[in-house]
mmCIF file of C-alpha atoms in Angstrom:
data_model
loop_
_atom_site.group_PDB
_atom_site.id
_atom_site.type_symbol
_atom_site.label_atom_id
_atom_site.label_comp_id
_atom_site.label_asym_id
_atom_site.label_seq_id
_atom_site.Cartn_x
_atom_site.Cartn_y
_atom_site.Cartn_z
ATOM 1 C CA MET R 577 5.802 4.287 -18.323
ATOM 2 C CA ASP R 578 3.925 3.314 -14.817
ATOM 3 C CA THR R 579 3.752 6.373 -12.557
ATOM 4 C CA LEU R 580 6.327 5.706 -10.184
ATOM 5 C CA THR R 581 4.585 7.351 -7.161
ATOM 6 C CA SER R 582 1.264 5.765 -7.591
ATOM 7 C CA ALA R 583 2.962 3.173 -4.934
ATOM 8 C CA PRO R 584 0.023 3.981 -2.155
ATOM 9 C CA LEU R 585 -2.093 1.664 -3.802
ATOM 10 C CA LEU R 586 0.185 -1.320 -3.066
ATOM 11 C CA THR R 587 1.688 -3.240 -0.083
ATOM 12 C CA THR R 588 5.473 -4.124 -0.524
ATOM 13 C CA LYS R 589 4.359 -7.276 -1.907
ATOM 14 C CA PHE R 590 2.733 -5.397 -4.993
ATOM 15 C CA LYS R 591 -0.828 -7.097 -4.230
ATOM 16 C CA PRO R 592 -3.951 -4.770 -4.037
ATOM 17 C CA SER R 593 -4.417 -3.755 -0.498
ATOM 18 C CA PHE R 594 -8.185 -3.384 0.502
ATOM 19 C CA SER R 595 -10.508 -5.611 3.223
ATOM 20 C CA PRO R 596 -13.595 -7.575 2.046
ATOM 21 C CA GLN R 597 -15.878 -4.726 3.198
ATOM 22 C CA GLN R 598 -14.087 -2.249 1.007
ATOM 23 C CA LYS R 599 -13.981 -1.554 -2.764
ATOM 24 C CA PRO R 600 -10.586 -2.449 -4.529
ATOM 25 C CA CYS R 601 -8.535 0.383 -5.099
ATOM 26 C CA PHE R 602 -8.257 -0.291 -9.203
ATOM 27 C CA PRO R 603 -10.554 0.567 -11.623
ATOM 28 C CA HIS R 604 -12.360 -2.041 -13.838
ATOM 29 C CA ARG R 605 -12.901 -3.112 -17.211
ATOM 30 C CA ARG R 606 -16.786 -4.019 -17.448
ATOM 31 C CA ARG R 607 -17.673 -6.133 -20.400
ATOM 32 C CA PHE R 608 -21.122 -6.425 -21.903
ATOM 33 C CA GLU R 609 -22.156 -8.947 -24.656
ATOM 34 C CA ASN R 610 -25.098 -8.678 -26.578
ATOM 35 C CA GLY R 611 -26.887 -6.347 -24.628
ATOM 36 C CA LYS R 612 -26.437 -9.076 -21.482
ATOM 37 C CA LYS R 613 -25.118 -7.702 -17.981
ATOM 38 C CA ASN R 614 -22.011 -7.792 -16.960
ATOM 39 C CA GLN R 615 -20.253 -11.496 -17.000
ATOM 40 C CA SER R 616 -17.158 -10.374 -15.489
ATOM 41 C CA ILE R 617 -15.313 -7.568 -14.175
ATOM 42 C CA VAL R 618 -11.480 -7.342 -14.897
ATOM 43 C CA PRO R 619 -8.850 -5.380 -12.607
ATOM 44 C CA VAL R 620 -6.863 -3.261 -14.648
ATOM 45 C CA ALA R 621 -3.541 -2.480 -13.347
ATOM 46 C CA ARG R 622 -1.275 -1.082 -15.764
ATOM 47 C CA LEU R 623 1.454 -1.784 -13.430
ATOM 48 C CA PHE R 624 1.008 -5.708 -13.706
ATOM 49 C CA GLY R 625 0.237 -5.533 -17.830
ATOM 50 C CA PRO R 626 3.085 -6.466 -20.346
ATOM 51 C CA ALA R 627 5.441 -3.320 -20.848
ATOM 52 C CA ILE R 628 4.935 -2.403 -24.630
ATOM 53 C CA PHE R 629 6.395 -0.004 -26.567
ATOM 54 C CA GLU R 630 4.306 2.515 -29.258
ATOM 55 C CA ALA R 631 6.762 4.273 -31.525
ATOM 56 C CA SER R 632 3.802 6.561 -32.414
ATOM 57 C CA LYS R 633 4.147 7.806 -28.594
ATOM 58 C CA LEU R 634 7.690 8.612 -29.064
ATOM 59 C CA LYS R 635 8.956 12.109 -29.513
ATOM 60 C CA VAL R 636 12.795 12.212 -30.649
ATOM 61 C CA LEU R 637 14.982 15.044 -30.068
ATOM 62 C CA PHE R 638 18.415 15.372 -31.716
ATOM 63 C CA LEU R 639 20.462 18.013 -29.916
ATOM 64 C CA GLY R 640 23.807 19.049 -31.050
ATOM 65 C CA ILE R 641 24.866 15.400 -32.334
ATOM 66 C CA ASP R 642 25.614 14.344 -35.684
ATOM 67 C CA GLU R 643 23.004 11.124 -36.295
ATOM 68 C CA ASN R 644 25.710 9.196 -38.134
ATOM 69 C CA LYS R 645 28.830 9.579 -35.798
ATOM 70 C CA HIS R 646 29.904 6.533 -33.754
ATOM 71 C CA PRO R 647 29.472 7.059 -30.133
ATOM 72 C CA GLY R 648 32.981 5.537 -29.691
ATOM 73 C CA ASN R 649 34.152 8.838 -31.448
ATOM 74 C CA LEU R 650 31.920 11.245 -29.989
ATOM 75 C CA PRO R 651 29.769 11.354 -26.910
ATOM 76 C CA ARG R 652 26.115 10.043 -27.182
ATOM 77 C CA THR R 653 23.555 10.564 -24.673
ATOM 78 C CA TYR R 654 20.018 9.346 -23.894
ATOM 79 C CA THR R 655 17.491 11.212 -21.870
ATOM 80 C CA LEU R 656 14.468 9.949 -21.596
ATOM 81 C CA THR R 657 10.738 11.243 -19.941
ATOM 82 C CA HIS R 658 7.308 10.127 -19.760
ATOM 83 C CA SER R 659 4.407 12.333 -19.445
ATOM 84 C CA ASP R 660 1.488 10.958 -17.201
ATOM 85 C CA VAL R 661 -0.920 13.052 -18.513
ATOM 86 C CA THR R 662 -0.093 12.572 -22.619
ATOM 87 C CA SER R 663 1.370 9.194 -21.909
ATOM 88 C CA LYS R 664 3.879 10.175 -24.565
ATOM 89 C CA LEU R 665 8.015 9.511 -24.017
ATOM 90 C CA THR R 666 10.458 12.043 -25.078
ATOM 91 C CA LEU R 667 13.817 10.742 -25.730
ATOM 92 C CA ALA R 668 16.716 13.888 -26.259
ATOM 93 C CA ILE R 669 19.906 12.545 -27.908
ATOM 94 C CA SER R 670 22.727 14.730 -27.458
ATOM 95 C CA GLN R 671 26.233 14.761 -26.167
ATOM 96 C CA THR R 672 25.338 15.918 -22.589
ATOM 97 C CA ILE R 673 22.246 14.985 -20.319
ATOM 98 C CA ASN R 674 19.109 17.586 -21.807
ATOM 99 C CA ASN R 675 18.542 19.359 -18.026
ATOM 100 C CA SER R 676 15.664 21.380 -19.635
ATOM 101 C CA GLN R 677 13.595 17.837 -19.597
ATOM 102 C CA LEU R 678 14.191 17.125 -15.796
ATOM 103 C CA GLN R 679 12.717 20.839 -14.749
ATOM 104 C CA GLY R 680 9.879 21.847 -12.755
ATOM 105 C CA TRP R 681 8.517 20.163 -9.432
ATOM 106 C CA TYR R 682 6.494 17.571 -11.016
ATOM 107 C CA ASN R 683 9.967 16.014 -12.733
ATOM 108 C CA ARG R 684 11.645 16.063 -9.482
ATOM 109 C CA LEU R 685 8.445 14.958 -7.405
ATOM 110 C CA GLN R 686 8.425 11.707 -9.465
ATOM 111 C CA ARG R 687 12.180 11.227 -10.622
ATOM 112 C CA ASP R 688 11.184 8.627 -13.474
ATOM 113 C CA GLU R 689 13.728 9.885 -15.799
ATOM 114 C CA VAL R 690 16.261 7.423 -17.311
ATOM 115 C CA VAL R 691 19.576 8.680 -18.459
ATOM 116 C CA ALA R 692 22.287 6.535 -20.692
ATOM 117 C CA GLN R 693 25.344 6.694 -21.917
ATOM 118 C CA TRP R 694 27.450 5.180 -24.703
ATOM 119 C CA LYS R 695 30.741 4.399 -23.052
ATOM 120 C CA LYS R 696 33.902 2.762 -24.674
ATOM 121 C CA VAL R 697 35.891 0.417 -22.197
ATOM 122 C CA LYS R 698 38.955 -1.146 -23.252
ATOM 123 C CA GLY R 699 38.047 -1.009 -26.577
ATOM 124 C CA LYS R 700 34.409 -2.525 -25.961
ATOM 125 C CA MET R 701 31.345 -0.694 -26.651
ATOM 126 C CA SER R 702 28.785 -0.499 -23.918
ATOM 127 C CA LEU R 703 25.383 1.108 -23.247
ATOM 128 C CA HIS R 704 25.484 2.563 -19.536
ATOM 129 C CA VAL R 705 21.765 3.017 -18.003
ATOM 130 C CA HIS R 706 20.759 5.206 -15.151
ATOM 131 C CA CYS R 707 17.676 5.085 -12.839
ATOM 132 C CA HIS R 708 16.914 6.858 -9.751
ATOM 133 C CA ILE R 709 15.447 4.460 -7.279
ATOM 134 C CA SER R 710 15.104 6.515 -3.885
ATOM 135 C CA GLY R 711 16.951 9.527 -2.194
ATOM 136 C CA GLY R 712 16.068 13.263 -2.678
ATOM 137 C CA HIS R 713 12.148 13.232 -0.592
ATOM 138 C CA PHE R 714 10.919 10.905 1.504
ATOM 139 C CA LEU R 715 8.011 9.574 -0.650
ATOM 140 C CA LEU R 716 10.913 7.708 -3.290
ATOM 141 C CA ASP R 717 12.384 6.247 -0.123
ATOM 142 C CA ILE R 718 9.084 4.711 0.936
ATOM 143 C CA PHE R 719 8.345 3.368 -2.344
ATOM 144 C CA ALA R 720 11.606 2.535 -3.316
ATOM 145 C CA ARG R 721 10.929 -1.547 -3.868
ATOM 146 C CA LEU R 722 7.971 -0.947 -6.127
ATOM 147 C CA ARG R 723 9.842 1.677 -7.746
ATOM 148 C CA TYR R 724 12.773 -0.755 -8.186
ATOM 149 C CA PHE R 725 9.904 -3.360 -9.686
ATOM 150 C CA ILE R 726 8.483 -0.743 -12.040
ATOM 151 C CA PHE R 727 11.998 0.307 -13.562
ATOM 152 C CA CYS R 728 13.165 -3.074 -13.865
ATOM 153 C CA LYS R 729 9.466 -4.094 -15.688
ATOM 154 C CA GLU R 730 9.575 -0.841 -17.926
ATOM 155 C CA LEU R 731 13.474 -1.108 -19.211
ATOM 156 C CA PRO R 732 12.972 -2.947 -21.981
ATOM 157 C CA VAL R 733 10.301 -0.339 -23.245
ATOM 158 C CA VAL R 734 13.269 1.879 -22.763
ATOM 159 C CA LEU R 735 15.657 0.513 -24.386
ATOM 160 C CA LYS R 736 13.465 -0.147 -27.464
ATOM 161 C CA ALA R 737 12.835 3.429 -27.509
ATOM 162 C CA PHE R 738 16.735 4.466 -27.629
ATOM 163 C CA VAL R 739 17.103 1.980 -30.350
ATOM 164 C CA HIS R 740 13.862 3.000 -32.550
ATOM 165 C CA GLY R 741 14.713 6.832 -31.884
ATOM 166 C CA ASP R 742 18.267 6.534 -32.613
ATOM 167 C CA GLY R 743 17.244 4.236 -35.579
ATOM 168 C CA ASN R 744 20.191 5.789 -38.051
ATOM 169 C CA LEU R 745 22.696 4.796 -35.689
ATOM 170 C CA PHE R 746 22.103 1.263 -35.069
ATOM 171 C CA ASN R 747 21.173 1.084 -39.330
ATOM 172 C CA ASN R 748 24.883 2.214 -40.025
ATOM 173 C CA TYR R 749 26.438 0.366 -36.841
ATOM 174 C CA PRO R 750 24.416 -2.660 -36.436
ATOM 175 C CA GLU R 751 26.896 -4.331 -34.104
ATOM 176 C CA LEU R 752 25.669 -1.930 -31.516
ATOM 177 C CA GLU R 753 22.810 -4.100 -30.697
ATOM 178 C CA GLU R 754 25.306 -6.632 -29.592
ATOM 179 C CA SER R 755 26.964 -4.270 -26.773
ATOM 180 C CA LEU R 756 26.006 -5.269 -23.164
ATOM 181 C CA VAL R 757 23.707 -3.259 -21.483
ATOM 182 C CA TRP R 758 24.491 -1.971 -17.990
ATOM 183 C CA VAL R 759 22.104 -0.775 -15.703
ATOM 184 C CA PHE R 760 23.260 1.553 -12.613
ATOM 185 C CA PHE R 761 20.414 1.814 -9.744
ATOM 186 C CA HIS R 762 21.206 4.759 -7.481
ATOM 187 C CA SER R 763 19.195 4.396 -4.363
ATOM 188 C CA LYS R 764 19.913 5.665 -0.647
ATOM 189 C CA ILE R 765 18.961 1.669 0.341
ATOM 190 C CA ARG R 766 21.595 -0.523 0.083
ATOM 191 C CA GLU R 767 19.401 -3.323 -1.392
ATOM 192 C CA PHE R 768 18.247 -1.160 -4.588
ATOM 193 C CA ASN R 769 21.704 0.323 -5.171
ATOM 194 C CA LYS R 770 23.375 -1.516 -7.529
ATOM 195 C CA VAL R 771 24.640 -2.282 -11.088
ATOM 196 C CA GLU R 772 22.996 -5.061 -13.028
ATOM 197 C CA CYS R 773 24.134 -6.424 -16.498
ATOM 198 C CA TRP R 774 21.313 -7.070 -18.444
ATOM 199 C CA GLY R 775 23.355 -8.631 -21.543
ATOM 200 C CA PRO R 776 23.637 -7.692 -25.513
ATOM 201 C CA LEU R 777 21.183 -4.425 -25.977
ATOM 202 C CA LYS R 778 19.189 -6.721 -28.591
ATOM 203 C CA GLU R 779 18.633 -9.100 -26.007
ATOM 204 C CA ALA R 780 18.030 -6.327 -22.762
ATOM 205 C CA SER R 781 15.378 -4.799 -25.020
ATOM 206 C CA GLN R 782 13.067 -7.927 -24.811
ATOM 207 C CA PRO R 783 10.519 -8.675 -21.871
ATOM 208 C CA THR R 784 11.815 -11.445 -21.448
ATOM 209 C CA SER R 785 15.641 -10.811 -20.770
ATOM 210 C CA GLY R 786 17.158 -11.591 -17.491
ATOM 211 C CA THR R 787 20.248 -10.230 -15.867
ATOM 212 C CA HIS R 788 24.038 -11.484 -16.040
ATOM 213 C CA SER R 789 24.844 -11.450 -12.674
ATOM 214 C CA ASP R 790 28.247 -13.782 -13.244
ATOM 215 C CA LEU R 791 29.689 -10.352 -15.364
ATOM 216 C CA LYS R 792 31.790 -7.687 -13.858
ATOM 217 C CA LEU R 793 31.656 -4.455 -14.844
ATOM 218 C CA PRO R 794 34.760 -3.297 -16.985
ATOM 219 C CA GLN R 795 36.714 -0.478 -15.850
ATOM 220 C CA SER R 796 38.332 2.751 -17.871
ATOM 221 C CA CYS R 797 41.688 3.175 -17.849
ATOM 222 C CA GLU R 798 42.601 5.813 -15.321
ATOM 223 C CA GLU R 799 45.156 7.624 -17.918
ATOM 224 C CA ASP R 800 44.494 8.926 -21.022
ATOM 225 C CA CYS R 801 44.024 6.205 -23.573
ATOM 226 C CA GLU R 802 42.673 5.410 -26.936
ATOM 227 C CA CYS R 803 40.858 2.233 -25.917
ATOM 228 C CA CYS R 804 38.392 4.240 -23.574
ATOM 229 C CA PHE R 805 35.953 6.850 -24.476
ATOM 230 C CA PRO R 806 34.609 9.549 -23.361
ATOM 231 C CA PRO R 807 37.497 10.103 -21.397
ATOM 232 C CA LEU R 808 37.040 10.171 -17.246
ATOM 233 C CA ASN R 809 37.026 14.020 -17.190
ATOM 234 C CA LEU R 810 34.512 14.585 -19.780
ATOM 235 C CA SER R 811 31.688 11.934 -18.403
ATOM 236 C CA PRO R 812 28.308 13.604 -19.060
ATOM 237 C CA ILE R 813 26.717 11.857 -16.299
ATOM 238 C CA PRO R 814 27.916 12.841 -12.569
ATOM 239 C CA CYS R 815 28.046 9.721 -10.659
ATOM 240 C CA SER R 816 30.768 7.554 -8.921
ATOM 241 C CA ASN R 817 32.456 4.526 -8.253
ATOM 242 C CA GLU R 818 30.628 4.558 -5.223
ATOM 243 C CA VAL R 819 27.515 2.704 -6.966
ATOM 244 C CA ILE R 820 29.194 0.040 -7.115
ATOM 245 C CA ASN R 821 30.380 -0.340 -4.163
ATOM 246 C CA ASN R 822 27.144 -0.224 -2.977
ATOM 247 C CA THR R 823 27.224 3.328 -1.239
ATOM 248 C CA TYR R 824 24.551 5.924 -2.211
ATOM 249 C CA GLU R 825 25.053 8.475 -4.719
ATOM 250 C CA PRO R 826 22.565 10.597 -6.388
ATOM 251 C CA ILE R 827 21.942 11.907 -9.547
ATOM 252 C CA ASP R 828 20.961 15.147 -8.620
ATOM 253 C CA GLY R 829 23.132 18.080 -10.544
ATOM 254 C CA ILE R 830 22.918 16.105 -13.657
ATOM 255 C CA GLY R 831 24.329 17.095 -16.531
ATOM 256 C CA THR R 832 27.530 18.686 -15.120
ATOM 257 C CA GLN R 833 30.715 17.204 -16.162
ATOM 258 C CA HIS R 834 32.578 15.268 -13.630
ATOM 259 C CA GLY R 835 32.556 11.651 -12.041
ATOM 260 C CA ASN R 836 32.630 8.630 -14.013
ATOM 261 C CA LEU R 837 30.734 5.183 -14.336
#
């Protein structure tokens, strides 16, 4: 995933910001052919390149989870983090958020983790994905627009990492790829504090996927029932319906068992 605090290189319209007299901020790739001098200088901006999933860079951790247990019967949560040093992704598959991945000043500065939870609502499975756009410190607020752009660009890679890393689950229950993906963007800024439906998982993991604005987020039953799982009081992601109502709800304190989405 791209570095989410690299925004100082860009304006809010995501264009390089430099005058004709200045050198551009992006590095360049020089091409030499048959010993000749460089014939072209191509800007290299990973931000604008295609989002590509590389299985060799994914590390998967199964933490206290039954790989073959259907998520409609046992809580199943994904915690995905990225290292800018090694360019590797770490995916933890567990019943609750893997807090150990989110510790340290660097992770708290970047806030580029993605957490997700399988939910059964009114008998239908869906994958709820959470991204922290802004809130927590001023840099995140300043570059909220860029962060939203990057998260949207990289989400297909994230979803492919979920499917690849949890391969046994999808082999045993291929119908899960037909489940709708709901993306919760958490932001202090109203414009980016919202919920989007990205369609079925098998489509949402494609770079050309789009949102389905005509669909409404289904609500879990308020009382104990058999058609919804996990129960409201056991949701591993501590967020609230304030996101749906377009008011800010931070993801700080992640991993405690309260709230519901």
